[in-house]
């Protein structure tokens, strides 16, 4: 059994389905003794891991299910050599919500100087990258940066009645203020020296 816990959220991994069923029944009973219960929408047993895709394919079922945990959607994937790889992707719904927050804040800061807005944006984007900068999530990081770029460009174009800011100038501004997406966290095998 493997358990990953953060505060009151946890994911438990088992080798066999019967062990998972037994654990879930025991956990429900234990919580019931204290007048507690598991959240029905967040509690489920799913087939996940190295052999999940092969087993589901043999049974004629689709891809393995995904689950959200700590801001990431966890998926079964493959690396370039074709072996199993756990993919941790930014939850799309959270990324859209964050981009909307940035858009609204850019609207409020429309008449601030470019340097002040650039520092604010750089800080927010850097924080996003520090949390979500895990191996395999580069595409979502680039997508987030592109969304910030577009919202910043539209906000700058709305500031003036003289017309639009050209792509070349906006690219220079973005290169100056927006951090480039990259992995900040190594693979677990490197981090934990396994």
mmCIF file of C-alpha atoms in Angstrom:
data_model
loop_
_atom_site.group_PDB
_atom_site.id
_atom_site.type_symbol
_atom_site.label_atom_id
_atom_site.label_comp_id
_atom_site.label_asym_id
_atom_site.label_seq_id
_atom_site.Cartn_x
_atom_site.Cartn_y
_atom_site.Cartn_z
ATOM 1 C CA UNK A 1 0.000 0.000 0.000
ATOM 2 C CA UNK A 2 1.148 3.518 -0.799
ATOM 3 C CA UNK A 3 -0.476 6.584 0.716
ATOM 4 C CA UNK A 4 0.027 10.237 -0.215
ATOM 5 C CA UNK A 5 -1.608 12.690 2.172
ATOM 6 C CA UNK A 6 -1.896 16.454 2.390
ATOM 7 C CA UNK A 7 -4.062 17.864 5.204
ATOM 8 C CA UNK A 8 -7.387 16.013 4.918
ATOM 9 C CA UNK A 9 -6.915 14.855 1.302
ATOM 10 C CA UNK A 10 -5.214 11.586 0.468
ATOM 11 C CA UNK A 11 -4.680 9.073 -2.308
ATOM 12 C CA UNK A 12 -4.079 5.411 -1.501
ATOM 13 C CA UNK A 13 -2.591 2.955 -3.976
ATOM 14 C CA UNK A 14 -2.986 -0.824 -3.870
ATOM 15 C CA UNK A 15 -1.718 -3.720 -5.956
ATOM 16 C CA UNK A 16 -5.046 -5.571 -5.995
ATOM 17 C CA UNK A 17 -8.652 -4.432 -6.346
ATOM 18 C CA UNK A 18 -9.778 -6.625 -3.431
ATOM 19 C CA UNK A 19 -7.357 -4.841 -1.080
ATOM 20 C CA UNK A 20 -8.704 -1.457 -2.216
ATOM 21 C CA UNK A 21 -12.313 -2.554 -1.641
ATOM 22 C CA UNK A 22 -11.465 -3.904 1.819
ATOM 23 C CA UNK A 23 -9.616 -0.686 2.762
ATOM 24 C CA UNK A 24 -12.511 1.497 1.612
ATOM 25 C CA UNK A 25 -15.048 -0.538 3.613
ATOM 26 C CA UNK A 26 -12.833 -0.450 6.720
ATOM 27 C CA UNK A 27 -12.241 3.295 6.352
ATOM 28 C CA UNK A 28 -15.963 4.027 6.005
ATOM 29 C CA UNK A 29 -16.693 1.946 9.095
ATOM 30 C CA UNK A 30 -13.928 3.625 11.098
ATOM 31 C CA UNK A 31 -15.125 7.120 10.158
ATOM 32 C CA UNK A 32 -18.724 6.150 10.931
ATOM 33 C CA UNK A 33 -17.645 5.393 14.524
ATOM 34 C CA UNK A 34 -16.761 9.091 14.902
ATOM 35 C CA UNK A 35 -19.838 10.420 13.091
ATOM 36 C CA UNK A 36 -17.842 11.251 9.941
ATOM 37 C CA UNK A 37 -18.194 10.173 6.335
ATOM 38 C CA UNK A 38 -16.208 10.334 3.102
ATOM 39 C CA UNK A 39 -17.206 12.850 0.441
ATOM 40 C CA UNK A 40 -19.193 10.783 -2.106
ATOM 41 C CA UNK A 41 -18.051 12.794 -5.151
ATOM 42 C CA UNK A 42 -14.362 12.668 -4.230
ATOM 43 C CA UNK A 43 -14.154 9.046 -3.100
ATOM 44 C CA UNK A 44 -13.766 6.384 -5.751
ATOM 45 C CA UNK A 45 -11.759 3.348 -6.716
ATOM 46 C CA UNK A 46 -10.145 3.468 -10.127
ATOM 47 C CA UNK A 47 -7.717 1.363 -12.083
ATOM 48 C CA UNK A 48 -4.517 3.335 -12.469
ATOM 49 C CA UNK A 49 -0.853 2.647 -12.992
ATOM 50 C CA UNK A 50 1.672 0.890 -15.162
ATOM 51 C CA UNK A 51 -0.579 -1.886 -16.458
ATOM 52 C CA UNK A 52 -3.960 -0.137 -16.332
ATOM 53 C CA UNK A 53 -3.996 0.833 -20.025
ATOM 54 C CA UNK A 54 -3.074 -2.689 -21.182
ATOM 55 C CA UNK A 55 -5.656 -4.361 -18.944
ATOM 56 C CA UNK A 56 -8.420 -1.974 -19.987
ATOM 57 C CA UNK A 57 -7.541 -2.451 -23.648
ATOM 58 C CA UNK A 58 -7.807 -6.250 -23.291
ATOM 59 C CA UNK A 59 -11.288 -5.831 -21.772
ATOM 60 C CA UNK A 60 -12.293 -3.468 -24.590
ATOM 61 C CA UNK A 61 -12.577 -0.426 -22.319
ATOM 62 C CA UNK A 62 -11.227 3.077 -22.937
ATOM 63 C CA UNK A 63 -8.281 4.879 -21.428
ATOM 64 C CA UNK A 64 -7.641 4.695 -17.677
ATOM 65 C CA UNK A 65 -9.484 7.240 -15.570
ATOM 66 C CA UNK A 66 -7.753 10.353 -14.277
ATOM 67 C CA UNK A 67 -7.966 11.989 -10.872
ATOM 68 C CA UNK A 68 -7.323 15.459 -9.486
ATOM 69 C CA UNK A 69 -5.112 15.892 -6.436
ATOM 70 C CA UNK A 70 -3.329 18.992 -5.116
ATOM 71 C CA UNK A 71 -4.006 21.088 -8.210
ATOM 72 C CA UNK A 72 -2.874 18.478 -10.720
ATOM 73 C CA UNK A 73 -4.771 16.080 -12.946
ATOM 74 C CA UNK A 74 -2.945 12.748 -12.689
ATOM 75 C CA UNK A 75 -2.988 10.684 -15.895
ATOM 76 C CA UNK A 76 -1.428 7.468 -17.163
ATOM 77 C CA UNK A 77 0.960 8.313 -19.974
ATOM 78 C CA UNK A 78 3.961 7.044 -21.869
ATOM 79 C CA UNK A 79 7.454 8.433 -22.308
ATOM 80 C CA UNK A 80 9.364 8.486 -25.601
ATOM 81 C CA UNK A 81 10.532 4.907 -25.091
ATOM 82 C CA UNK A 82 6.909 3.758 -24.708
ATOM 83 C CA UNK A 83 7.074 2.845 -21.019
ATOM 84 C CA UNK A 84 4.617 4.009 -18.355
ATOM 85 C CA UNK A 85 4.894 7.550 -17.082
ATOM 86 C CA UNK A 86 2.722 9.323 -14.531
ATOM 87 C CA UNK A 87 1.623 12.651 -15.980
ATOM 88 C CA UNK A 88 0.800 15.497 -13.633
ATOM 89 C CA UNK A 89 -0.978 18.272 -15.523
ATOM 90 C CA UNK A 90 -2.343 21.545 -14.209
ATOM 91 C CA UNK A 91 -6.089 21.196 -13.670
ATOM 92 C CA UNK A 92 -7.577 22.993 -16.692
ATOM 93 C CA UNK A 93 -10.424 24.509 -14.677
ATOM 94 C CA UNK A 94 -7.986 26.060 -12.191
ATOM 95 C CA UNK A 95 -5.789 27.397 -14.966
ATOM 96 C CA UNK A 96 -8.775 29.078 -16.644
ATOM 97 C CA UNK A 97 -9.831 30.569 -13.301
ATOM 98 C CA UNK A 98 -6.318 31.930 -12.672
ATOM 99 C CA UNK A 99 -6.173 33.454 -16.161
ATOM 100 C CA UNK A 100 -9.536 35.113 -15.540
ATOM 101 C CA UNK A 101 -8.216 36.548 -12.253
ATOM 102 C CA UNK A 102 -5.202 37.928 -14.089
ATOM 103 C CA UNK A 103 -7.415 39.393 -16.815
ATOM 104 C CA UNK A 104 -9.624 41.128 -14.234
ATOM 105 C CA UNK A 105 -6.622 42.463 -12.320
ATOM 106 C CA UNK A 106 -5.025 43.738 -15.540
ATOM 107 C CA UNK A 107 -8.253 45.582 -16.178
ATOM 108 C CA UNK A 108 -7.970 47.256 -12.754
ATOM 109 C CA UNK A 109 -4.288 48.086 -13.327
ATOM 110 C CA UNK A 110 -4.852 49.331 -16.866
ATOM 111 C CA UNK A 111 -3.498 52.816 -16.192
ATOM 112 C CA UNK A 112 -0.489 51.791 -14.096
ATOM 113 C CA UNK A 113 2.930 51.947 -15.691
ATOM 114 C CA UNK A 114 4.216 49.046 -17.760
ATOM 115 C CA UNK A 115 7.044 48.421 -15.277
ATOM 116 C CA UNK A 116 4.673 48.199 -12.289
ATOM 117 C CA UNK A 117 2.302 45.865 -14.114
ATOM 118 C CA UNK A 118 5.256 43.854 -15.428
ATOM 119 C CA UNK A 119 6.651 43.324 -11.922
ATOM 120 C CA UNK A 120 3.222 42.266 -10.673
ATOM 121 C CA UNK A 121 2.718 39.866 -13.588
ATOM 122 C CA UNK A 122 6.230 38.431 -13.251
ATOM 123 C CA UNK A 123 5.612 37.683 -9.593
ATOM 124 C CA UNK A 124 2.317 35.898 -10.269
ATOM 125 C CA UNK A 125 3.606 33.925 -13.242
ATOM 126 C CA UNK A 126 6.768 32.929 -11.347
ATOM 127 C CA UNK A 127 4.637 31.645 -8.458
ATOM 128 C CA UNK A 128 2.515 29.633 -10.879
ATOM 129 C CA UNK A 129 5.648 28.140 -12.452
ATOM 130 C CA UNK A 130 7.185 27.312 -9.072
ATOM 131 C CA UNK A 131 4.150 25.264 -8.073
ATOM 132 C CA UNK A 132 3.175 23.696 -11.413
ATOM 133 C CA UNK A 133 6.691 23.377 -12.907
ATOM 134 C CA UNK A 134 6.865 19.583 -12.763
ATOM 135 C CA UNK A 135 8.160 17.207 -15.451
ATOM 136 C CA UNK A 136 5.530 16.574 -18.120
ATOM 137 C CA UNK A 137 3.571 19.784 -17.487
ATOM 138 C CA UNK A 138 5.570 22.029 -19.837
ATOM 139 C CA UNK A 139 2.762 22.315 -22.401
ATOM 140 C CA UNK A 140 0.313 23.606 -19.782
ATOM 141 C CA UNK A 141 2.928 26.078 -18.495
ATOM 142 C CA UNK A 142 3.469 27.410 -22.019
ATOM 143 C CA UNK A 143 -0.295 27.631 -22.493
ATOM 144 C CA UNK A 144 -0.584 29.618 -19.247
ATOM 145 C CA UNK A 145 2.189 31.988 -20.376
ATOM 146 C CA UNK A 146 0.483 32.458 -23.730
ATOM 147 C CA UNK A 147 -2.802 33.288 -21.993
ATOM 148 C CA UNK A 148 -1.061 35.860 -19.786
ATOM 149 C CA UNK A 149 0.655 37.284 -22.881
ATOM 150 C CA UNK A 150 -2.671 37.685 -24.706
ATOM 151 C CA UNK A 151 -4.444 39.272 -21.727
ATOM 152 C CA UNK A 152 -1.522 41.653 -21.204
ATOM 153 C CA UNK A 153 -1.498 42.582 -24.877
ATOM 154 C CA UNK A 154 -5.228 43.283 -24.920
ATOM 155 C CA UNK A 155 -4.948 45.364 -21.750
ATOM 156 C CA UNK A 156 -2.145 47.460 -23.250
ATOM 157 C CA UNK A 157 -4.094 47.962 -26.476
ATOM 158 C CA UNK A 158 -7.103 49.238 -24.500
ATOM 159 C CA UNK A 159 -5.027 51.875 -22.710
ATOM 160 C CA UNK A 160 -4.616 54.122 -25.707
ATOM 161 C CA UNK A 161 -6.827 55.618 -28.357
ATOM 162 C CA UNK A 162 -3.904 55.713 -30.769
ATOM 163 C CA UNK A 163 -4.357 52.137 -31.852
ATOM 164 C CA UNK A 164 -2.898 48.766 -31.266
ATOM 165 C CA UNK A 165 0.513 47.822 -29.968
ATOM 166 C CA UNK A 166 2.363 45.706 -32.495
ATOM 167 C CA UNK A 167 3.251 42.090 -31.912
ATOM 168 C CA UNK A 168 6.967 42.835 -32.096
ATOM 169 C CA UNK A 169 6.786 45.462 -29.354
ATOM 170 C CA UNK A 170 4.565 43.281 -27.172
ATOM 171 C CA UNK A 171 6.975 40.375 -27.613
ATOM 172 C CA UNK A 172 9.836 42.578 -26.351
ATOM 173 C CA UNK A 173 7.741 43.641 -23.336
ATOM 174 C CA UNK A 174 6.827 40.021 -22.569
ATOM 175 C CA UNK A 175 10.452 38.888 -22.937
ATOM 176 C CA UNK A 176 11.424 41.574 -20.422
ATOM 177 C CA UNK A 177 8.787 40.799 -17.782
ATOM 178 C CA UNK A 178 7.345 37.303 -18.181
ATOM 179 C CA UNK A 179 9.476 34.412 -16.901
ATOM 180 C CA UNK A 180 9.933 31.546 -19.312
ATOM 181 C CA UNK A 181 8.266 28.265 -18.315
ATOM 182 C CA UNK A 182 10.574 25.528 -17.115
ATOM 183 C CA UNK A 183 10.702 22.562 -14.734
ATOM 184 C CA UNK A 184 11.482 23.632 -11.206
ATOM 185 C CA UNK A 185 11.004 20.177 -9.693
ATOM 186 C CA UNK A 186 13.084 17.130 -10.646
ATOM 187 C CA UNK A 187 11.654 13.679 -11.197
ATOM 188 C CA UNK A 188 10.876 11.926 -7.899
ATOM 189 C CA UNK A 189 13.631 9.344 -8.470
ATOM 190 C CA UNK A 190 16.192 12.179 -8.673
ATOM 191 C CA UNK A 191 14.673 14.155 -5.797
ATOM 192 C CA UNK A 192 14.407 11.196 -3.428
ATOM 193 C CA UNK A 193 17.655 9.505 -4.581
ATOM 194 C CA UNK A 194 15.853 6.201 -5.183
#
